[in-house]
Amino acid sequence: MGKEKIILGIDPGTTIMGFGLIKVVGKSMQFMQLNELQLKKYDDHYLKLKLIFERTVELIDTYHPDEIAIEAPFFGKNVQSMLKLGRAQGVAMAAGLSREVPITEYSPKKIKMAITGNGNASKEQVAKMLQSLLQLKELPKNLDSTDGLAAAVCHFYNQGRVSVGKSYSGWSAFVKQNGDRIK
């Protein structure tokens, strides 16, 4: 039996934040949980960010993940949506960094590629593949939680690879790698 490790995957969003947890034992992964944080009912964007932070900290304190994999915001035409998504991701990352959990960011395309072999796969295709890989009895109604789970599984598949995306082990590592963003 190899060393056990828990990976928390997060699909950040200000309407729904999806998350999933897997346990890695040796070279195999086991499904732990997937769920979502519903934020539709809240009008205040800052309250949503606070809830994302609190829920992420709660997940960390409950499951003690060794690593966090988070989906990076995709580039779209709506700048306001991108800003909101970036804030949601930043708040989830800050929660992980506040607990000193290493974070790795993956593009949506890289996650889809890792799960299905197709970087342009649909949410449904990703969810069905996860259902098969992890023997999930049923899929959730909203697929944001499977997107969070997909980030965790992508991270599992990318372990030991030289370049996996941006990784941060704490605030000092984040600052060191993003010195140009701090003025």
JSON list of C-alpha atoms in Angstrom, two decimals:
[
{"chain": "A", "resi": 1, "resn": "MET", "atom": "CA", "xyz": [0.00, 0.00, 0.00]},
{"chain": "A", "resi": 2, "resn": "GLY", "atom": "CA", "xyz": [1.46, 3.35, -1.10]},
{"chain": "A", "resi": 3, "resn": "LYS", "atom": "CA", "xyz": [1.16, 6.72, 0.52]},
{"chain": "A", "resi": 4, "resn": "GLU", "atom": "CA", "xyz": [-2.34, 8.14, 0.67]},
{"chain": "A", "resi": 5, "resn": "LYS", "atom": "CA", "xyz": [-3.08, 11.59, -0.68]},
{"chain": "A", "resi": 6, "resn": "ILE", "atom": "CA", "xyz": [-6.32, 13.58, -1.00]},
{"chain": "A", "resi": 7, "resn": "ILE", "atom": "CA", "xyz": [-6.89, 15.95, -3.92]},
{"chain": "A", "resi": 8, "resn": "LEU", "atom": "CA", "xyz": [-9.61, 18.62, -3.86]},
{"chain": "A", "resi": 9, "resn": "GLY", "atom": "CA", "xyz": [-10.74, 19.76, -7.31]},
{"chain": "A", "resi": 10, "resn": "ILE", "atom": "CA", "xyz": [-12.59, 23.05, -7.70]},
{"chain": "A", "resi": 11, "resn": "ASP", "atom": "CA", "xyz": [-14.58, 24.49, -10.59]},
{"chain": "A", "resi": 12, "resn": "PRO", "atom": "CA", "xyz": [-14.96, 28.11, -9.45]},
{"chain": "A", "resi": 13, "resn": "GLY", "atom": "CA", "xyz": [-18.07, 30.10, -10.27]},
{"chain": "A", "resi": 14, "resn": "THR", "atom": "CA", "xyz": [-20.24, 32.85, -8.83]},
{"chain": "A", "resi": 15, "resn": "THR", "atom": "CA", "xyz": [-23.48, 31.03, -9.67]},
{"chain": "A", "resi": 16, "resn": "ILE", "atom": "CA", "xyz": [-22.36, 27.50, -8.80]},
{"chain": "A", "resi": 17, "resn": "MET", "atom": "CA", "xyz": [-18.99, 26.41, -7.42]},
{"chain": "A", "resi": 18, "resn": "GLY", "atom": "CA", "xyz": [-18.43, 22.73, -8.12]},
{"chain": "A", "resi": 19, "resn": "PHE", "atom": "CA", "xyz": [-15.99, 20.59, -6.17]},
{"chain": "A", "resi": 20, "resn": "GLY", "atom": "CA", "xyz": [-14.90, 16.99, -5.96]},
{"chain": "A", "resi": 21, "resn": "LEU", "atom": "CA", "xyz": [-12.51, 14.99, -3.82]},
{"chain": "A", "resi": 22, "resn": "ILE", "atom": "CA", "xyz": [-10.50, 11.90, -4.63]},
{"chain": "A", "resi": 23, "resn": "LYS", "atom": "CA", "xyz": [-8.19, 9.80, -2.52]},
{"chain": "A", "resi": 24, "resn": "VAL", "atom": "CA", "xyz": [-5.02, 8.56, -4.15]},
{"chain": "A", "resi": 25, "resn": "VAL", "atom": "CA", "xyz": [-3.61, 5.31, -2.80]},
{"chain": "A", "resi": 26, "resn": "GLY", "atom": "CA", "xyz": [-0.42, 4.27, -4.52]},
{"chain": "A", "resi": 27, "resn": "LYS", "atom": "CA", "xyz": [-1.15, 4.56, -8.24]},
{"chain": "A", "resi": 28, "resn": "SER", "atom": "CA", "xyz": [-4.93, 4.32, -8.02]},
{"chain": "A", "resi": 29, "resn": "MET", "atom": "CA", "xyz": [-7.63, 6.85, -7.23]},
{"chain": "A", "resi": 30, "resn": "GLN", "atom": "CA", "xyz": [-10.84, 6.44, -5.28]},
{"chain": "A", "resi": 31, "resn": "PHE", "atom": "CA", "xyz": [-13.90, 8.67, -5.38]},
{"chain": "A", "resi": 32, "resn": "MET", "atom": "CA", "xyz": [-14.66, 10.46, -2.10]},
{"chain": "A", "resi": 33, "resn": "GLN", "atom": "CA", "xyz": [-17.23, 13.16, -2.76]},
{"chain": "A", "resi": 34, "resn": "LEU", "atom": "CA", "xyz": [-18.62, 15.66, -5.23]},
{"chain": "A", "resi": 35, "resn": "ASN", "atom": "CA", "xyz": [-20.96, 18.51, -4.54]},
{"chain": "A", "resi": 36, "resn": "GLU", "atom": "CA", "xyz": [-21.63, 22.13, -5.31]},
{"chain": "A", "resi": 37, "resn": "LEU", "atom": "CA", "xyz": [-22.15, 25.43, -3.58]},
{"chain": "A", "resi": 38, "resn": "GLN", "atom": "CA", "xyz": [-25.30, 27.09, -4.91]},
{"chain": "A", "resi": 39, "resn": "LEU", "atom": "CA", "xyz": [-24.92, 30.87, -5.11]},
{"chain": "A", "resi": 40, "resn": "LYS", "atom": "CA", "xyz": [-27.80, 31.80, -7.45]},
{"chain": "A", "resi": 41, "resn": "LYS", "atom": "CA", "xyz": [-30.02, 33.05, -4.65]},
{"chain": "A", "resi": 42, "resn": "TYR", "atom": "CA", "xyz": [-27.54, 35.74, -3.55]},
{"chain": "A", "resi": 43, "resn": "ASP", "atom": "CA", "xyz": [-27.51, 39.11, -5.30]},
{"chain": "A", "resi": 44, "resn": "ASP", "atom": "CA", "xyz": [-24.48, 40.56, -3.53]},
{"chain": "A", "resi": 45, "resn": "HIS", "atom": "CA", "xyz": [-21.30, 39.61, -5.41]},
{"chain": "A", "resi": 46, "resn": "TYR", "atom": "CA", "xyz": [-19.12, 40.21, -2.33]},
{"chain": "A", "resi": 47, "resn": "LEU", "atom": "CA", "xyz": [-21.29, 37.91, -0.23]},
{"chain": "A", "resi": 48, "resn": "LYS", "atom": "CA", "xyz": [-20.84, 35.21, -2.91]},
{"chain": "A", "resi": 49, "resn": "LEU", "atom": "CA", "xyz": [-17.06, 35.62, -2.69]},
{"chain": "A", "resi": 50, "resn": "LYS", "atom": "CA", "xyz": [-17.21, 35.36, 1.10]},
{"chain": "A", "resi": 51, "resn": "LEU", "atom": "CA", "xyz": [-19.27, 32.16, 0.84]},
{"chain": "A", "resi": 52, "resn": "ILE", "atom": "CA", "xyz": [-16.82, 30.66, -1.70]},
{"chain": "A", "resi": 53, "resn": "PHE", "atom": "CA", "xyz": [-13.93, 31.40, 0.66]},
{"chain": "A", "resi": 54, "resn": "GLU", "atom": "CA", "xyz": [-15.74, 29.97, 3.70]},
{"chain": "A", "resi": 55, "resn": "ARG", "atom": "CA", "xyz": [-16.88, 26.81, 1.89]},
{"chain": "A", "resi": 56, "resn": "THR", "atom": "CA", "xyz": [-13.38, 26.17, 0.53]},
{"chain": "A", "resi": 57, "resn": "VAL", "atom": "CA", "xyz": [-11.86, 26.59, 4.00]},
{"chain": "A", "resi": 58, "resn": "GLU", "atom": "CA", "xyz": [-14.55, 24.28, 5.41]},
{"chain": "A", "resi": 59, "resn": "LEU", "atom": "CA", "xyz": [-13.71, 21.62, 2.80]},
{"chain": "A", "resi": 60, "resn": "ILE", "atom": "CA", "xyz": [-10.01, 21.93, 3.62]},
{"chain": "A", "resi": 61, "resn": "ASP", "atom": "CA", "xyz": [-10.61, 21.72, 7.36]},
{"chain": "A", "resi": 62, "resn": "THR", "atom": "CA", "xyz": [-12.95, 18.72, 6.95]},
{"chain": "A", "resi": 63, "resn": "TYR", "atom": "CA", "xyz": [-11.09, 16.59, 4.39]},
{"chain": "A", "resi": 64, "resn": "HIS", "atom": "CA", "xyz": [-7.49, 17.83, 4.82]},
{"chain": "A", "resi": 65, "resn": "PRO", "atom": "CA", "xyz": [-6.55, 17.68, 1.13]},
{"chain": "A", "resi": 66, "resn": "ASP", "atom": "CA", "xyz": [-2.85, 17.44, 0.38]},
{"chain": "A", "resi": 67, "resn": "GLU", "atom": "CA", "xyz": [-3.29, 19.37, -2.88]},
{"chain": "A", "resi": 68, "resn": "ILE", "atom": "CA", "xyz": [-5.87, 21.49, -4.67]},
{"chain": "A", "resi": 69, "resn": "ALA", "atom": "CA", "xyz": [-6.50, 21.44, -8.43]},
{"chain": "A", "resi": 70, "resn": "ILE", "atom": "CA", "xyz": [-8.49, 24.38, -9.73]},
{"chain": "A", "resi": 71, "resn": "GLU", "atom": "CA", "xyz": [-9.92, 25.13, -13.15]},
{"chain": "A", "resi": 72, "resn": "ALA", "atom": "CA", "xyz": [-8.48, 28.33, -14.62]},
{"chain": "A", "resi": 73, "resn": "PRO", "atom": "CA", "xyz": [-10.90, 30.91, -16.01]},
{"chain": "A", "resi": 74, "resn": "PHE", "atom": "CA", "xyz": [-11.45, 30.55, -19.74]},
{"chain": "A", "resi": 75, "resn": "PHE", "atom": "CA", "xyz": [-11.15, 33.54, -22.02]},
{"chain": "A", "resi": 76, "resn": "GLY", "atom": "CA", "xyz": [-14.52, 34.73, -23.23]},
{"chain": "A", "resi": 77, "resn": "LYS", "atom": "CA", "xyz": [-15.95, 37.81, -24.84]},
{"chain": "A", "resi": 78, "resn": "ASN", "atom": "CA", "xyz": [-17.84, 39.04, -21.77]},
{"chain": "A", "resi": 79, "resn": "VAL", "atom": "CA", "xyz": [-15.26, 40.89, -19.68]},
{"chain": "A", "resi": 80, "resn": "GLN", "atom": "CA", "xyz": [-17.59, 41.27, -16.67]},
{"chain": "A", "resi": 81, "resn": "SER", "atom": "CA", "xyz": [-18.18, 37.51, -16.54]},
{"chain": "A", "resi": 82, "resn": "MET", "atom": "CA", "xyz": [-14.45, 36.86, -16.78]},
{"chain": "A", "resi": 83, "resn": "LEU", "atom": "CA", "xyz": [-13.75, 39.29, -13.93]},
{"chain": "A", "resi": 84, "resn": "LYS", "atom": "CA", "xyz": [-16.35, 37.63, -11.71]},
{"chain": "A", "resi": 85, "resn": "LEU", "atom": "CA", "xyz": [-14.99, 34.17, -12.52]},
{"chain": "A", "resi": 86, "resn": "GLY", "atom": "CA", "xyz": [-11.44, 35.32, -11.86]},
{"chain": "A", "resi": 87, "resn": "ARG", "atom": "CA", "xyz": [-12.47, 36.73, -8.49]},
{"chain": "A", "resi": 88, "resn": "ALA", "atom": "CA", "xyz": [-14.22, 33.46, -7.58]},
{"chain": "A", "resi": 89, "resn": "GLN", "atom": "CA", "xyz": [-11.09, 31.52, -8.52]},
{"chain": "A", "resi": 90, "resn": "GLY", "atom": "CA", "xyz": [-8.87, 33.95, -6.60]},
{"chain": "A", "resi": 91, "resn": "VAL", "atom": "CA", "xyz": [-10.96, 33.65, -3.46]},
{"chain": "A", "resi": 92, "resn": "ALA", "atom": "CA", "xyz": [-10.89, 29.82, -3.63]},
{"chain": "A", "resi": 93, "resn": "MET", "atom": "CA", "xyz": [-7.12, 29.98, -4.16]},
{"chain": "A", "resi": 94, "resn": "ALA", "atom": "CA", "xyz": [-6.73, 32.37, -1.24]},
{"chain": "A", "resi": 95, "resn": "ALA", "atom": "CA", "xyz": [-8.62, 29.92, 0.98]},
{"chain": "A", "resi": 96, "resn": "GLY", "atom": "CA", "xyz": [-6.21, 27.15, -0.01]},
{"chain": "A", "resi": 97, "resn": "LEU", "atom": "CA", "xyz": [-3.19, 29.39, 0.42]},
{"chain": "A", "resi": 98, "resn": "SER", "atom": "CA", "xyz": [-4.43, 30.47, 3.86]},
{"chain": "A", "resi": 99, "resn": "ARG", "atom": "CA", "xyz": [-4.26, 26.79, 4.89]},
{"chain": "A", "resi": 100, "resn": "GLU", "atom": "CA", "xyz": [-0.94, 26.29, 3.05]},
{"chain": "A", "resi": 101, "resn": "VAL", "atom": "CA", "xyz": [-2.34, 23.69, 0.65]},
{"chain": "A", "resi": 102, "resn": "PRO", "atom": "CA", "xyz": [-0.43, 23.59, -2.67]},
{"chain": "A", "resi": 103, "resn": "ILE", "atom": "CA", "xyz": [-2.58, 24.67, -5.63]},
{"chain": "A", "resi": 104, "resn": "THR", "atom": "CA", "xyz": [-2.25, 23.79, -9.30]},
{"chain": "A", "resi": 105, "resn": "GLU", "atom": "CA", "xyz": [-4.26, 25.53, -12.00]},
{"chain": "A", "resi": 106, "resn": "TYR", "atom": "CA", "xyz": [-5.45, 23.73, -15.15]},
{"chain": "A", "resi": 107, "resn": "SER", "atom": "CA", "xyz": [-7.09, 25.15, -18.26]},
{"chain": "A", "resi": 108, "resn": "PRO", "atom": "CA", "xyz": [-10.54, 23.75, -19.09]},
{"chain": "A", "resi": 109, "resn": "LYS", "atom": "CA", "xyz": [-9.06, 22.26, -22.30]},
{"chain": "A", "resi": 110, "resn": "LYS", "atom": "CA", "xyz": [-6.28, 20.46, -20.38]},
{"chain": "A", "resi": 111, "resn": "ILE", "atom": "CA", "xyz": [-8.82, 19.01, -17.91]},
{"chain": "A", "resi": 112, "resn": "LYS", "atom": "CA", "xyz": [-11.09, 17.78, -20.72]},
{"chain": "A", "resi": 113, "resn": "MET", "atom": "CA", "xyz": [-8.09, 16.31, -22.54]},
{"chain": "A", "resi": 114, "resn": "ALA", "atom": "CA", "xyz": [-6.91, 14.47, -19.41]},
{"chain": "A", "resi": 115, "resn": "ILE", "atom": "CA", "xyz": [-10.35, 12.95, -18.76]},
{"chain": "A", "resi": 116, "resn": "THR", "atom": "CA", "xyz": [-11.68, 12.20, -22.25]},
{"chain": "A", "resi": 117, "resn": "GLY", "atom": "CA", "xyz": [-8.72, 12.51, -24.60]},
{"chain": "A", "resi": 118, "resn": "ASN", "atom": "CA", "xyz": [-10.57, 15.37, -26.33]},
{"chain": "A", "resi": 119, "resn": "GLY", "atom": "CA", "xyz": [-9.85, 18.97, -25.32]},
{"chain": "A", "resi": 120, "resn": "ASN", "atom": "CA", "xyz": [-13.18, 20.06, -26.80]},
{"chain": "A", "resi": 121, "resn": "ALA", "atom": "CA", "xyz": [-15.32, 17.48, -24.98]},
{"chain": "A", "resi": 122, "resn": "SER", "atom": "CA", "xyz": [-18.70, 18.56, -23.58]},
{"chain": "A", "resi": 123, "resn": "LYS", "atom": "CA", "xyz": [-19.51, 18.70, -19.86]},
{"chain": "A", "resi": 124, "resn": "GLU", "atom": "CA", "xyz": [-21.68, 15.62, -20.41]},
{"chain": "A", "resi": 125, "resn": "GLN", "atom": "CA", "xyz": [-18.83, 13.65, -22.01]},
{"chain": "A", "resi": 126, "resn": "VAL", "atom": "CA", "xyz": [-16.51, 14.55, -19.12]},
{"chain": "A", "resi": 127, "resn": "ALA", "atom": "CA", "xyz": [-19.17, 13.55, -16.57]},
{"chain": "A", "resi": 128, "resn": "LYS", "atom": "CA", "xyz": [-19.84, 10.19, -18.30]},
{"chain": "A", "resi": 129, "resn": "MET", "atom": "CA", "xyz": [-16.13, 9.38, -18.43]},
{"chain": "A", "resi": 130, "resn": "LEU", "atom": "CA", "xyz": [-15.77, 10.22, -14.71]},
{"chain": "A", "resi": 131, "resn": "GLN", "atom": "CA", "xyz": [-18.79, 8.04, -13.97]},
{"chain": "A", "resi": 132, "resn": "SER", "atom": "CA", "xyz": [-17.05, 5.17, -15.73]},
{"chain": "A", "resi": 133, "resn": "LEU", "atom": "CA", "xyz": [-13.58, 5.79, -14.24]},
{"chain": "A", "resi": 134, "resn": "LEU", "atom": "CA", "xyz": [-14.77, 6.16, -10.65]},
{"chain": "A", "resi": 135, "resn": "GLN", "atom": "CA", "xyz": [-17.80, 3.83, -10.77]},
{"chain": "A", "resi": 136, "resn": "LEU", "atom": "CA", "xyz": [-20.25, 6.61, -9.82]},
{"chain": "A", "resi": 137, "resn": "LYS", "atom": "CA", "xyz": [-23.77, 5.24, -9.45]},
{"chain": "A", "resi": 138, "resn": "GLU", "atom": "CA", "xyz": [-25.42, 8.39, -10.79]},
{"chain": "A", "resi": 139, "resn": "LEU", "atom": "CA", "xyz": [-24.49, 11.82, -12.03]},
{"chain": "A", "resi": 140, "resn": "PRO", "atom": "CA", "xyz": [-25.67, 15.06, -10.41]},
{"chain": "A", "resi": 141, "resn": "LYS", "atom": "CA", "xyz": [-28.26, 17.27, -12.10]},
{"chain": "A", "resi": 142, "resn": "ASN", "atom": "CA", "xyz": [-25.78, 20.15, -12.48]},
{"chain": "A", "resi": 143, "resn": "LEU", "atom": "CA", "xyz": [-22.42, 19.17, -13.90]},
{"chain": "A", "resi": 144, "resn": "ASP", "atom": "CA", "xyz": [-20.40, 21.86, -12.10]},
{"chain": "A", "resi": 145, "resn": "SER", "atom": "CA", "xyz": [-19.57, 19.32, -9.38]},
{"chain": "A", "resi": 146, "resn": "THR", "atom": "CA", "xyz": [-18.28, 16.83, -11.98]},
{"chain": "A", "resi": 147, "resn": "ASP", "atom": "CA", "xyz": [-16.15, 19.67, -13.42]},
{"chain": "A", "resi": 148, "resn": "GLY", "atom": "CA", "xyz": [-14.60, 20.11, -9.96]},
{"chain": "A", "resi": 149, "resn": "LEU", "atom": "CA", "xyz": [-14.05, 16.36, -9.72]},
{"chain": "A", "resi": 150, "resn": "ALA", "atom": "CA", "xyz": [-12.51, 16.42, -13.21]},
{"chain": "A", "resi": 151, "resn": "ALA", "atom": "CA", "xyz": [-9.92, 18.98, -12.03]},
{"chain": "A", "resi": 152, "resn": "ALA", "atom": "CA", "xyz": [-8.89, 16.59, -9.23]},
{"chain": "A", "resi": 153, "resn": "VAL", "atom": "CA", "xyz": [-8.67, 13.61, -11.62]},
{"chain": "A", "resi": 154, "resn": "CYS", "atom": "CA", "xyz": [-6.68, 15.70, -14.13]},
{"chain": "A", "resi": 155, "resn": "HIS", "atom": "CA", "xyz": [-4.24, 16.54, -11.34]},
{"chain": "A", "resi": 156, "resn": "PHE", "atom": "CA", "xyz": [-3.94, 12.84, -10.47]},
{"chain": "A", "resi": 157, "resn": "TYR", "atom": "CA", "xyz": [-3.11, 12.04, -14.12]},
{"chain": "A", "resi": 158, "resn": "ASN", "atom": "CA", "xyz": [-0.56, 14.86, -14.28]},
{"chain": "A", "resi": 159, "resn": "GLN", "atom": "CA", "xyz": [1.40, 13.93, -11.15]},
{"chain": "A", "resi": 160, "resn": "GLY", "atom": "CA", "xyz": [5.11, 13.67, -11.68]},
{"chain": "A", "resi": 161, "resn": "ARG", "atom": "CA", "xyz": [4.98, 15.53, -14.96]},
{"chain": "A", "resi": 162, "resn": "VAL", "atom": "CA", "xyz": [7.43, 18.38, -15.29]},
{"chain": "A", "resi": 163, "resn": "SER", "atom": "CA", "xyz": [5.00, 21.07, -16.42]},
{"chain": "A", "resi": 164, "resn": "VAL", "atom": "CA", "xyz": [1.43, 20.89, -15.14]},
{"chain": "A", "resi": 165, "resn": "GLY", "atom": "CA", "xyz": [0.37, 24.52, -15.08]},
{"chain": "A", "resi": 166, "resn": "LYS", "atom": "CA", "xyz": [0.88, 27.13, -12.43]},
{"chain": "A", "resi": 167, "resn": "SER", "atom": "CA", "xyz": [1.52, 25.81, -8.93]},
{"chain": "A", "resi": 168, "resn": "TYR", "atom": "CA", "xyz": [1.66, 27.73, -5.69]},
{"chain": "A", "resi": 169, "resn": "SER", "atom": "CA", "xyz": [2.66, 26.32, -2.31]},
{"chain": "A", "resi": 170, "resn": "GLY", "atom": "CA", "xyz": [1.88, 29.47, -0.33]},
{"chain": "A", "resi": 171, "resn": "TRP", "atom": "CA", "xyz": [1.65, 33.24, -0.50]},
{"chain": "A", "resi": 172, "resn": "SER", "atom": "CA", "xyz": [5.42, 33.70, -0.83]},
{"chain": "A", "resi": 173, "resn": "ALA", "atom": "CA", "xyz": [5.52, 31.30, -3.81]},
{"chain": "A", "resi": 174, "resn": "PHE", "atom": "CA", "xyz": [2.58, 33.11, -5.41]},
{"chain": "A", "resi": 175, "resn": "VAL", "atom": "CA", "xyz": [4.26, 36.50, -4.93]},
{"chain": "A", "resi": 176, "resn": "LYS", "atom": "CA", "xyz": [7.59, 35.20, -6.26]},
{"chain": "A", "resi": 177, "resn": "GLN", "atom": "CA", "xyz": [5.96, 33.79, -9.42]},
{"chain": "A", "resi": 178, "resn": "ASN", "atom": "CA", "xyz": [3.74, 36.82, -9.98]},
{"chain": "A", "resi": 179, "resn": "GLY", "atom": "CA", "xyz": [6.01, 39.72, -9.05]},
{"chain": "A", "resi": 180, "resn": "ASP", "atom": "CA", "xyz": [4.98, 41.59, -12.20]},
{"chain": "A", "resi": 181, "resn": "ARG", "atom": "CA", "xyz": [1.33, 41.66, -10.98]},
{"chain": "A", "resi": 182, "resn": "ILE", "atom": "CA", "xyz": [2.19, 43.37, -7.71]},
{"chain": "A", "resi": 183, "resn": "LYS", "atom": "CA", "xyz": [2.60, 47.13, -7.92]}
]
